Amino acid sequence: DTGVSQNPRHKITKRGQNVTFRCDPISEHNRLYWYRQTLGQGPEFLTYFQNEAQLEKSRLLSDRFSAERPKGSFSTLEIQRTEQGDSAMYLCASSPRDRGHEQFFGPGTRLTVL
Amino acid sequence: AQKVTQAQTEISVVEKEDVTLDCVYETRDTTYYLFWYKQPPSGELVFLIRRNSFDEQNEISGRYSWNFQKSTSSFNFTITASQVVDSAVYFCALSKAGTASKLTFGTGTRLQVTL
């Protein structure tokens, strides 16, 4: 199995711009998670999908954030009108149907908002 | 609410020393899972272990061992004979049991192993 992949790996943008990140989970993993990690902190949960259904969203996910998983495979996370406080590493993880509590993480997308 | 505390921000050891990373958790759930992840400088989180709350048996995997004590809400991680390649940030995490659930992470402990 190839691991979880995320694109782009790095994104630099200006405040106010929109950005979109993509996550490709491990093949046949039905659950997909997004987390955000700021410097010196542990990852914080943002949202979670089971197949194409978004089952949970953190209150950290303001109305500027939206996530989709249209066909139950890859997922996108969009941030509209970026702010400097959005600068962080955005991590994606996936887990298989039979071992739902083992989350396998991708390399992350590092966002820098200038 | 769930909470994970890793009081040790940074630990430095010399190669071949043993080192223990502490983790204390809080949860109101009667069943839950505990995890340890490693984050090397490359940034990708690597899964190390999952422990069920109803299984307090300690576990050993090579140079790694884990001590789960429900009475003190602790899940400590020991590396025996540390190596330079063990240098990384280590995260303890907690999730509800029953269905797949989000992870609540601690703030991590940075381990630096030098020659």
mmCIF file of N, CA and C in Angstrom, chain A residues 4 9 31 33 35 37 40-45 48 56 89 91 95 99-107, chain B residues 33 35 37 39 42-47 50 91 95-108:
data_model
loop_
_atom_site.group_PDB
_atom_site.id
_atom_site.type_symbol
_atom_site.label_atom_id
_atom_site.label_comp_id
_atom_site.label_asym_id
_atom_site.label_seq_id
_atom_site.Cartn_x
_atom_site.Cartn_y
_atom_site.Cartn_z
ATOM 1 N N VAL A 4 -0.725 7.684 2.809
ATOM 2 C CA VAL A 4 -1.575 8.855 2.591
ATOM 3 C C VAL A 4 -0.729 9.931 1.910
ATOM 4 N N ARG A 9 2.674 20.163 -0.727
ATOM 5 C CA ARG A 9 3.372 19.983 0.550
ATOM 6 C C ARG A 9 3.574 21.329 1.243
ATOM 7 N N ARG A 31 -12.375 5.843 6.208
ATOM 8 C CA ARG A 31 -12.455 7.030 7.073
ATOM 9 C C ARG A 31 -11.285 7.961 6.770
ATOM 10 N N TYR A 33 -9.629 11.856 8.000
ATOM 11 C CA TYR A 33 -9.627 12.902 9.029
ATOM 12 C C TYR A 33 -8.755 14.060 8.568
ATOM 13 N N TYR A 35 -6.646 17.319 10.423
ATOM 14 C CA TYR A 35 -6.153 17.923 11.652
ATOM 15 C C TYR A 35 -5.326 19.146 11.292
ATOM 16 N N GLN A 37 -2.035 21.465 12.866
ATOM 17 C CA GLN A 37 -0.961 21.487 13.859
ATOM 18 C C GLN A 37 -0.193 22.794 13.759
ATOM 19 N N GLY A 40 4.828 23.804 17.863
ATOM 20 C CA GLY A 40 4.961 23.465 19.276
ATOM 21 C C GLY A 40 3.729 22.850 19.907
ATOM 22 N N GLN A 41 2.742 22.541 19.084
ATOM 23 C CA GLN A 41 1.509 21.957 19.603
ATOM 24 C C GLN A 41 1.251 20.595 18.973
ATOM 25 N N GLY A 42 0.356 19.835 19.581
ATOM 26 C CA GLY A 42 -0.085 18.605 18.974
ATOM 27 C C GLY A 42 -1.155 18.884 17.933
ATOM 28 N N PRO A 43 -1.398 17.935 17.059
ATOM 29 C CA PRO A 43 -2.471 18.111 16.068
ATOM 30 C C PRO A 43 -3.823 18.301 16.748
ATOM 31 N N GLU A 44 -4.648 19.155 16.134
ATOM 32 C CA GLU A 44 -6.006 19.382 16.635
ATOM 33 C C GLU A 44 -6.988 18.943 15.566
ATOM 34 N N PHE A 45 -7.997 18.220 15.986
ATOM 35 C CA PHE A 45 -8.996 17.684 15.074
ATOM 36 C C PHE A 45 -9.801 18.800 14.413
ATOM 37 N N TYR A 48 -14.029 14.992 10.021
ATOM 38 C CA TYR A 48 -13.880 13.563 9.775
ATOM 39 C C TYR A 48 -14.979 13.091 8.818
ATOM 40 N N GLU A 56 -18.400 14.617 11.538
ATOM 41 C CA GLU A 56 -18.101 15.468 12.690
ATOM 42 C C GLU A 56 -17.244 16.645 12.256
ATOM 43 N N MET A 89 0.394 23.561 9.903
ATOM 44 C CA MET A 89 0.510 22.333 9.117
ATOM 45 C C MET A 89 -0.868 21.683 9.118
ATOM 46 N N LEU A 91 -2.843 18.358 8.430
ATOM 47 C CA LEU A 91 -2.572 16.927 8.341
ATOM 48 C C LEU A 91 -3.833 16.160 7.974
ATOM 49 N N SER A 95 -8.139 5.766 7.985
ATOM 50 C CA SER A 95 -8.162 4.520 8.755
ATOM 51 C C SER A 95 -9.022 3.500 8.031
ATOM 52 N N ARG A 99 -10.024 -1.609 11.230
ATOM 53 C CA ARG A 99 -9.178 -1.096 12.321
ATOM 54 C C ARG A 99 -9.350 0.412 12.395
ATOM 55 N N GLY A 100 -10.571 0.788 12.677
ATOM 56 C CA GLY A 100 -10.942 2.195 12.575
ATOM 57 C C GLY A 100 -10.192 3.122 13.496
ATOM 58 N N HIS A 101 -9.599 2.565 14.548
ATOM 59 C CA HIS A 101 -8.912 3.437 15.492
ATOM 60 C C HIS A 101 -7.438 3.613 15.169
ATOM 61 N N GLU A 102 -6.959 3.002 14.127
ATOM 62 C CA GLU A 102 -5.562 3.203 13.734
ATOM 63 C C GLU A 102 -5.540 4.198 12.586
ATOM 64 N N GLN A 103 -5.109 5.389 12.875
ATOM 65 C CA GLN A 103 -5.076 6.436 11.873
ATOM 66 C C GLN A 103 -3.673 6.558 11.315
ATOM 67 N N PHE A 104 -3.597 6.558 9.998
ATOM 68 C CA PHE A 104 -2.328 6.655 9.288
ATOM 69 C C PHE A 104 -2.255 8.051 8.674
ATOM 70 N N PHE A 105 -1.212 8.767 9.033
ATOM 71 C CA PHE A 105 -1.114 10.173 8.655
ATOM 72 C C PHE A 105 -0.290 10.389 7.387
ATOM 73 N N GLY A 106 -0.676 11.428 6.655
ATOM 74 C CA GLY A 106 0.104 11.887 5.528
ATOM 75 C C GLY A 106 1.188 12.848 5.976
ATOM 76 N N PRO A 107 1.989 13.348 5.021
ATOM 77 C CA PRO A 107 3.116 14.231 5.355
ATOM 78 C C PRO A 107 2.702 15.653 5.699
ATOM 79 N N TYR B 33 -9.309 4.509 23.932
ATOM 80 C CA TYR B 33 -8.033 4.040 23.404
ATOM 81 C C TYR B 33 -6.953 5.079 23.692
ATOM 82 N N PHE B 35 -2.856 6.114 22.553
ATOM 83 C CA PHE B 35 -1.924 5.952 21.445
ATOM 84 C C PHE B 35 -0.617 6.684 21.747
ATOM 85 N N TYR B 37 2.364 8.345 19.066
ATOM 86 C CA TYR B 37 2.825 8.605 17.712
ATOM 87 C C TYR B 37 4.204 9.259 17.791
ATOM 88 N N GLN B 39 6.841 11.787 15.616
ATOM 89 C CA GLN B 39 6.925 12.749 14.523
ATOM 90 C C GLN B 39 8.401 13.118 14.319
ATOM 91 N N SER B 42 11.070 14.982 9.536
ATOM 92 C CA SER B 42 10.376 15.042 8.241
ATOM 93 C C SER B 42 8.923 15.469 8.397
ATOM 94 N N GLY B 43 8.359 15.319 9.586
ATOM 95 C CA GLY B 43 7.026 15.833 9.865
ATOM 96 C C GLY B 43 5.891 14.832 9.850
ATOM 97 N N GLU B 44 6.091 13.661 9.283
ATOM 98 C CA GLU B 44 4.988 12.706 9.157
ATOM 99 C C GLU B 44 4.794 11.938 10.456
ATOM 100 N N LEU B 45 3.594 11.917 10.964
ATOM 101 C CA LEU B 45 3.285 11.199 12.199
ATOM 102 C C LEU B 45 3.310 9.701 11.949
ATOM 103 N N VAL B 46 4.040 8.978 12.783
ATOM 104 C CA VAL B 46 4.158 7.531 12.648
ATOM 105 C C VAL B 46 3.492 6.866 13.842
ATOM 106 N N PHE B 47 2.544 5.991 13.565
ATOM 107 C CA PHE B 47 1.822 5.268 14.608
ATOM 108 C C PHE B 47 2.763 4.286 15.300
ATOM 109 N N ARG B 50 -1.352 1.320 19.992
ATOM 110 C CA ARG B 50 -2.687 1.592 20.493
ATOM 111 C C ARG B 50 -2.948 0.656 21.669
ATOM 112 N N PHE B 91 4.131 12.074 20.539
ATOM 113 C CA PHE B 91 2.816 12.514 20.974
ATOM 114 C C PHE B 91 2.038 11.355 21.568
ATOM 115 N N SER B 95 -8.615 8.568 22.342
ATOM 116 C CA SER B 95 -9.868 8.636 21.596
ATOM 117 C C SER B 95 -10.915 7.793 22.305
ATOM 118 N N LYS B 96 -12.169 8.082 21.999
ATOM 119 C CA LYS B 96 -13.253 7.258 22.512
ATOM 120 C C LYS B 96 -13.179 5.887 21.864
ATOM 121 N N ALA B 97 -13.693 4.918 22.543
ATOM 122 C CA ALA B 97 -13.785 3.581 21.972
ATOM 123 C C ALA B 97 -15.178 3.402 21.363
ATOM 124 N N GLY B 98 -15.404 2.284 20.756
ATOM 125 C CA GLY B 98 -16.725 1.960 20.226
ATOM 126 C C GLY B 98 -16.834 2.169 18.743
ATOM 127 N N THR B 99 -16.587 3.390 18.299
ATOM 128 C CA THR B 99 -16.583 3.675 16.864
ATOM 129 C C THR B 99 -15.349 4.494 16.559
ATOM 130 N N ALA B 100 -14.998 4.561 15.315
ATOM 131 C CA ALA B 100 -13.825 5.356 14.953
ATOM 132 C C ALA B 100 -14.040 6.786 15.406
ATOM 133 N N SER B 101 -13.052 7.375 15.975
ATOM 134 C CA SER B 101 -13.224 8.677 16.605
ATOM 135 C C SER B 101 -11.982 9.520 16.457
ATOM 136 N N LYS B 102 -12.175 10.807 16.627
ATOM 137 C CA LYS B 102 -11.059 11.724 16.541
ATOM 138 C C LYS B 102 -10.058 11.457 17.654
ATOM 139 N N LEU B 103 -8.812 11.845 17.383
ATOM 140 C CA LEU B 103 -7.748 11.754 18.365
ATOM 141 C C LEU B 103 -7.583 13.094 19.064
ATOM 142 N N THR B 104 -7.403 13.027 20.380
ATOM 143 C CA THR B 104 -7.025 14.210 21.153
ATOM 144 C C THR B 104 -5.565 14.033 21.541
ATOM 145 N N PHE B 105 -4.730 14.946 21.081
ATOM 146 C CA PHE B 105 -3.288 14.822 21.277
ATOM 147 C C PHE B 105 -2.813 15.677 22.445
ATOM 148 N N GLY B 106 -1.705 15.247 23.041
ATOM 149 C CA GLY B 106 -0.972 16.104 23.954
ATOM 150 C C GLY B 106 -0.104 17.072 23.155
ATOM 151 N N THR B 107 0.656 17.875 23.863
ATOM 152 C CA THR B 107 1.484 18.884 23.195
ATOM 153 C C THR B 107 2.818 18.326 22.736
ATOM 154 N N GLY B 108 3.102 17.083 23.073
ATOM 155 C CA GLY B 108 4.302 16.433 22.569
ATOM 156 C C GLY B 108 5.522 16.627 23.454
#
